[in-house]
């Protein structure tokens, strides 16, 4: 379980692990990112490829910038699956900020935030992967997300993550 997920981290991690299945199958905001662009990207991708399964990968910080896009996804029948990696921190920022300034001020987030319930409030199916989840339970939850999506539902999966040093040294601009 890779555990430090924010937009750049999620994008950077996913770019190394996931393999798009063809041209124009990966939307990437670029090296300097556009924090929280995932919701708009997901709606655009689903509009252009309505039969495709669209996934958006958010960190708990970046999702705040476009989680409201779940409402038009449900209202306009443009469903996607949102994975929110929740480690309760602006981790990439915090890691370098603490080194340089000796303080994490402004970086901690509430790891108990029920993002799956936020998704439900916008009309999506909300699922949760808790810290104690086994690999089998994680796979079951992701399969359920895919099943719900196949029924035309937007799905939000709140994934509890721990801290790690993955991609330590990557630059936050």
mmCIF file of C-alpha atoms in Angstrom:
data_model
loop_
_atom_site.group_PDB
_atom_site.id
_atom_site.type_symbol
_atom_site.label_atom_id
_atom_site.label_comp_id
_atom_site.label_asym_id
_atom_site.label_seq_id
_atom_site.Cartn_x
_atom_site.Cartn_y
_atom_site.Cartn_z
ATOM 1 C CA UNK A 1 0.000 0.000 0.000
ATOM 2 C CA UNK A 2 1.730 3.173 -1.173
ATOM 3 C CA UNK A 3 0.775 5.879 1.221
ATOM 4 C CA UNK A 4 1.630 9.511 0.395
ATOM 5 C CA UNK A 5 -0.958 10.736 -2.063
ATOM 6 C CA UNK A 6 -1.519 14.253 -3.266
ATOM 7 C CA UNK A 7 -2.095 15.373 -6.766
ATOM 8 C CA UNK A 8 1.561 15.393 -7.775
ATOM 9 C CA UNK A 9 2.286 12.328 -5.709
ATOM 10 C CA UNK A 10 -0.779 10.521 -6.946
ATOM 11 C CA UNK A 11 -0.076 11.508 -10.529
ATOM 12 C CA UNK A 12 3.619 10.710 -10.244
ATOM 13 C CA UNK A 13 2.995 7.405 -8.517
ATOM 14 C CA UNK A 14 0.215 6.393 -10.869
ATOM 15 C CA UNK A 15 2.274 7.343 -13.912
ATOM 16 C CA UNK A 16 4.900 4.836 -12.772
ATOM 17 C CA UNK A 17 2.472 2.037 -11.880
ATOM 18 C CA UNK A 18 -0.600 2.289 -14.110
ATOM 19 C CA UNK A 19 -0.339 1.631 -17.798
ATOM 20 C CA UNK A 20 -2.812 3.535 -19.984
ATOM 21 C CA UNK A 21 -4.366 1.195 -22.522
ATOM 22 C CA UNK A 22 -3.898 3.433 -25.533
ATOM 23 C CA UNK A 23 -3.318 6.949 -26.819
ATOM 24 C CA UNK A 24 -5.315 9.716 -25.151
ATOM 25 C CA UNK A 25 -6.097 7.518 -22.139
ATOM 26 C CA UNK A 26 -4.117 9.459 -19.507
ATOM 27 C CA UNK A 27 -4.793 13.082 -18.550
ATOM 28 C CA UNK A 28 -1.887 14.682 -16.751
ATOM 29 C CA UNK A 29 -1.643 18.299 -15.579
ATOM 30 C CA UNK A 30 2.119 18.347 -16.174
ATOM 31 C CA UNK A 31 5.181 18.750 -14.011
ATOM 32 C CA UNK A 32 3.906 21.767 -12.098
ATOM 33 C CA UNK A 33 0.408 20.370 -11.712
ATOM 34 C CA UNK A 34 -2.865 22.149 -11.436
ATOM 35 C CA UNK A 35 -3.933 21.123 -7.983
ATOM 36 C CA UNK A 36 -7.352 19.522 -7.961
ATOM 37 C CA UNK A 37 -7.837 19.357 -11.735
ATOM 38 C CA UNK A 38 -8.919 15.715 -11.482
ATOM 39 C CA UNK A 39 -12.659 16.357 -11.186
ATOM 40 C CA UNK A 40 -12.813 18.455 -14.334
ATOM 41 C CA UNK A 41 -10.523 16.007 -16.125
ATOM 42 C CA UNK A 42 -12.843 13.123 -15.164
ATOM 43 C CA UNK A 43 -15.951 14.926 -16.436
ATOM 44 C CA UNK A 44 -14.215 15.846 -19.677
ATOM 45 C CA UNK A 45 -12.887 12.329 -20.211
ATOM 46 C CA UNK A 46 -16.288 10.775 -19.554
ATOM 47 C CA UNK A 47 -17.949 13.286 -21.919
ATOM 48 C CA UNK A 48 -15.572 12.340 -24.735
ATOM 49 C CA UNK A 49 -15.495 8.594 -24.005
ATOM 50 C CA UNK A 50 -18.863 7.807 -22.398
ATOM 51 C CA UNK A 51 -18.373 4.028 -22.550
ATOM 52 C CA UNK A 52 -14.969 4.117 -20.839
ATOM 53 C CA UNK A 53 -14.397 3.528 -17.147
ATOM 54 C CA UNK A 54 -12.877 6.792 -15.933
ATOM 55 C CA UNK A 55 -10.821 6.871 -12.728
ATOM 56 C CA UNK A 56 -9.680 9.993 -10.899
ATOM 57 C CA UNK A 57 -6.890 9.681 -8.338
ATOM 58 C CA UNK A 58 -6.933 12.365 -5.667
ATOM 59 C CA UNK A 59 -5.100 12.992 -2.453
ATOM 60 C CA UNK A 60 -7.090 14.227 0.521
ATOM 61 C CA UNK A 61 -5.731 17.729 -0.042
ATOM 62 C CA UNK A 62 -6.250 18.022 -3.780
ATOM 63 C CA UNK A 63 -9.750 16.516 -3.772
ATOM 64 C CA UNK A 64 -11.003 19.572 -1.900
ATOM 65 C CA UNK A 65 -10.475 21.624 -5.051
ATOM 66 C CA UNK A 66 -12.867 19.637 -7.237
ATOM 67 C CA UNK A 67 -14.797 17.054 -5.219
ATOM 68 C CA UNK A 68 -17.917 19.081 -6.022
ATOM 69 C CA UNK A 69 -17.609 17.813 -9.619
ATOM 70 C CA UNK A 70 -19.240 14.632 -8.325
ATOM 71 C CA UNK A 71 -22.583 16.461 -8.333
ATOM 72 C CA UNK A 72 -22.635 17.183 -12.093
ATOM 73 C CA UNK A 73 -21.237 13.694 -12.724
ATOM 74 C CA UNK A 74 -24.307 12.203 -11.053
ATOM 75 C CA UNK A 75 -26.771 14.756 -12.422
ATOM 76 C CA UNK A 76 -25.513 14.561 -16.025
ATOM 77 C CA UNK A 77 -24.945 10.801 -16.008
ATOM 78 C CA UNK A 78 -21.163 11.117 -16.475
ATOM 79 C CA UNK A 79 -20.080 8.607 -13.819
ATOM 80 C CA UNK A 80 -16.487 8.041 -12.788
ATOM 81 C CA UNK A 81 -14.643 6.294 -9.984
ATOM 82 C CA UNK A 82 -12.756 8.549 -7.580
ATOM 83 C CA UNK A 83 -10.036 7.139 -5.354
ATOM 84 C CA UNK A 84 -9.098 9.478 -2.504
ATOM 85 C CA UNK A 85 -5.856 8.609 -0.747
ATOM 86 C CA UNK A 86 -6.356 9.938 2.784
ATOM 87 C CA UNK A 87 -3.275 10.280 4.973
ATOM 88 C CA UNK A 88 -4.478 13.378 6.811
ATOM 89 C CA UNK A 89 -1.791 15.711 5.535
ATOM 90 C CA UNK A 90 -0.447 17.806 2.717
ATOM 91 C CA UNK A 91 2.407 15.305 2.912
ATOM 92 C CA UNK A 92 4.602 16.366 0.022
ATOM 93 C CA UNK A 93 4.480 19.970 1.208
ATOM 94 C CA UNK A 94 4.891 19.006 4.859
ATOM 95 C CA UNK A 95 7.952 16.849 4.264
ATOM 96 C CA UNK A 96 9.999 19.680 2.751
ATOM 97 C CA UNK A 97 8.444 22.433 4.876
ATOM 98 C CA UNK A 98 9.435 20.730 8.120
ATOM 99 C CA UNK A 99 13.004 20.270 6.827
ATOM 100 C CA UNK A 100 13.304 23.901 5.771
ATOM 101 C CA UNK A 101 11.216 25.705 8.401
ATOM 102 C CA UNK A 102 10.970 23.265 11.298
ATOM 103 C CA UNK A 103 7.161 23.449 11.364
ATOM 104 C CA UNK A 104 4.245 21.620 9.790
ATOM 105 C CA UNK A 105 1.878 24.579 10.224
ATOM 106 C CA UNK A 106 -0.871 24.488 7.602
ATOM 107 C CA UNK A 107 -0.090 20.920 6.526
ATOM 108 C CA UNK A 108 -2.096 18.583 8.763
ATOM 109 C CA UNK A 109 -5.565 17.557 7.620
ATOM 110 C CA UNK A 110 -8.100 15.450 9.500
ATOM 111 C CA UNK A 111 -7.493 11.779 8.608
ATOM 112 C CA UNK A 112 -10.985 10.942 9.898
ATOM 113 C CA UNK A 113 -12.660 13.061 7.197
ATOM 114 C CA UNK A 114 -15.302 10.787 5.636
ATOM 115 C CA UNK A 115 -14.743 11.650 1.976
ATOM 116 C CA UNK A 116 -16.906 8.679 0.985
ATOM 117 C CA UNK A 117 -19.781 10.370 2.842
ATOM 118 C CA UNK A 118 -19.045 13.640 1.030
ATOM 119 C CA UNK A 119 -19.426 11.684 -2.222
ATOM 120 C CA UNK A 120 -22.735 10.255 -0.996
ATOM 121 C CA UNK A 121 -23.919 13.788 -0.273
ATOM 122 C CA UNK A 122 -23.370 14.593 -3.956
ATOM 123 C CA UNK A 123 -25.254 11.452 -5.044
ATOM 124 C CA UNK A 124 -22.342 9.020 -5.487
ATOM 125 C CA UNK A 125 -21.832 5.592 -3.969
ATOM 126 C CA UNK A 126 -19.426 5.978 -1.058
ATOM 127 C CA UNK A 127 -16.980 3.209 -0.153
ATOM 128 C CA UNK A 128 -14.193 3.106 2.395
ATOM 129 C CA UNK A 129 -10.954 1.191 2.773
ATOM 130 C CA UNK A 130 -9.858 1.372 6.396
ATOM 131 C CA UNK A 131 -6.282 1.095 7.671
ATOM 132 C CA UNK A 132 -6.940 -2.447 8.914
ATOM 133 C CA UNK A 133 -8.194 -3.681 5.519
ATOM 134 C CA UNK A 134 -6.609 -6.817 4.144
ATOM 135 C CA UNK A 135 -5.494 -6.952 0.541
ATOM 136 C CA UNK A 136 -8.512 -9.156 -0.179
ATOM 137 C CA UNK A 137 -10.858 -6.554 1.364
ATOM 138 C CA UNK A 138 -9.210 -3.796 -0.698
ATOM 139 C CA UNK A 139 -9.683 -5.817 -3.884
ATOM 140 C CA UNK A 140 -13.326 -6.533 -2.978
ATOM 141 C CA UNK A 141 -13.961 -2.838 -2.426
ATOM 142 C CA UNK A 142 -12.401 -1.881 -5.762
ATOM 143 C CA UNK A 143 -14.403 -4.597 -7.533
ATOM 144 C CA UNK A 144 -17.558 -3.231 -5.890
ATOM 145 C CA UNK A 145 -16.622 0.244 -7.132
ATOM 146 C CA UNK A 146 -16.342 -1.138 -10.660
ATOM 147 C CA UNK A 147 -19.664 -2.985 -10.329
ATOM 148 C CA UNK A 148 -21.443 0.160 -9.148
ATOM 149 C CA UNK A 149 -19.850 2.159 -11.948
ATOM 150 C CA UNK A 150 -21.088 -0.419 -14.466
ATOM 151 C CA UNK A 151 -24.613 0.389 -13.203
ATOM 152 C CA UNK A 152 -24.052 4.054 -14.124
ATOM 153 C CA UNK A 153 -23.107 5.288 -10.663
ATOM 154 C CA UNK A 154 -20.287 7.636 -9.678
ATOM 155 C CA UNK A 155 -18.246 6.063 -6.883
ATOM 156 C CA UNK A 156 -15.985 7.634 -4.246
ATOM 157 C CA UNK A 157 -13.530 5.354 -2.441
ATOM 158 C CA UNK A 158 -11.938 6.870 0.671
ATOM 159 C CA UNK A 159 -8.653 5.001 1.185
ATOM 160 C CA UNK A 160 -6.918 5.389 4.548
ATOM 161 C CA UNK A 161 -3.175 5.680 4.044
ATOM 162 C CA UNK A 162 -0.229 5.766 6.391
ATOM 163 C CA UNK A 163 2.862 7.949 6.159
ATOM 164 C CA UNK A 164 5.822 6.965 4.032
ATOM 165 C CA UNK A 165 8.964 8.429 2.527
ATOM 166 C CA UNK A 166 7.914 7.397 -0.971
ATOM 167 C CA UNK A 167 9.205 9.929 -3.513
ATOM 168 C CA UNK A 168 11.084 11.820 -0.790
ATOM 169 C CA UNK A 169 13.058 14.628 -2.351
ATOM 170 C CA UNK A 170 10.494 15.357 -5.070
ATOM 171 C CA UNK A 171 10.108 19.080 -5.434
ATOM 172 C CA UNK A 172 6.925 20.948 -4.530
ATOM 173 C CA UNK A 173 6.568 24.171 -6.469
#
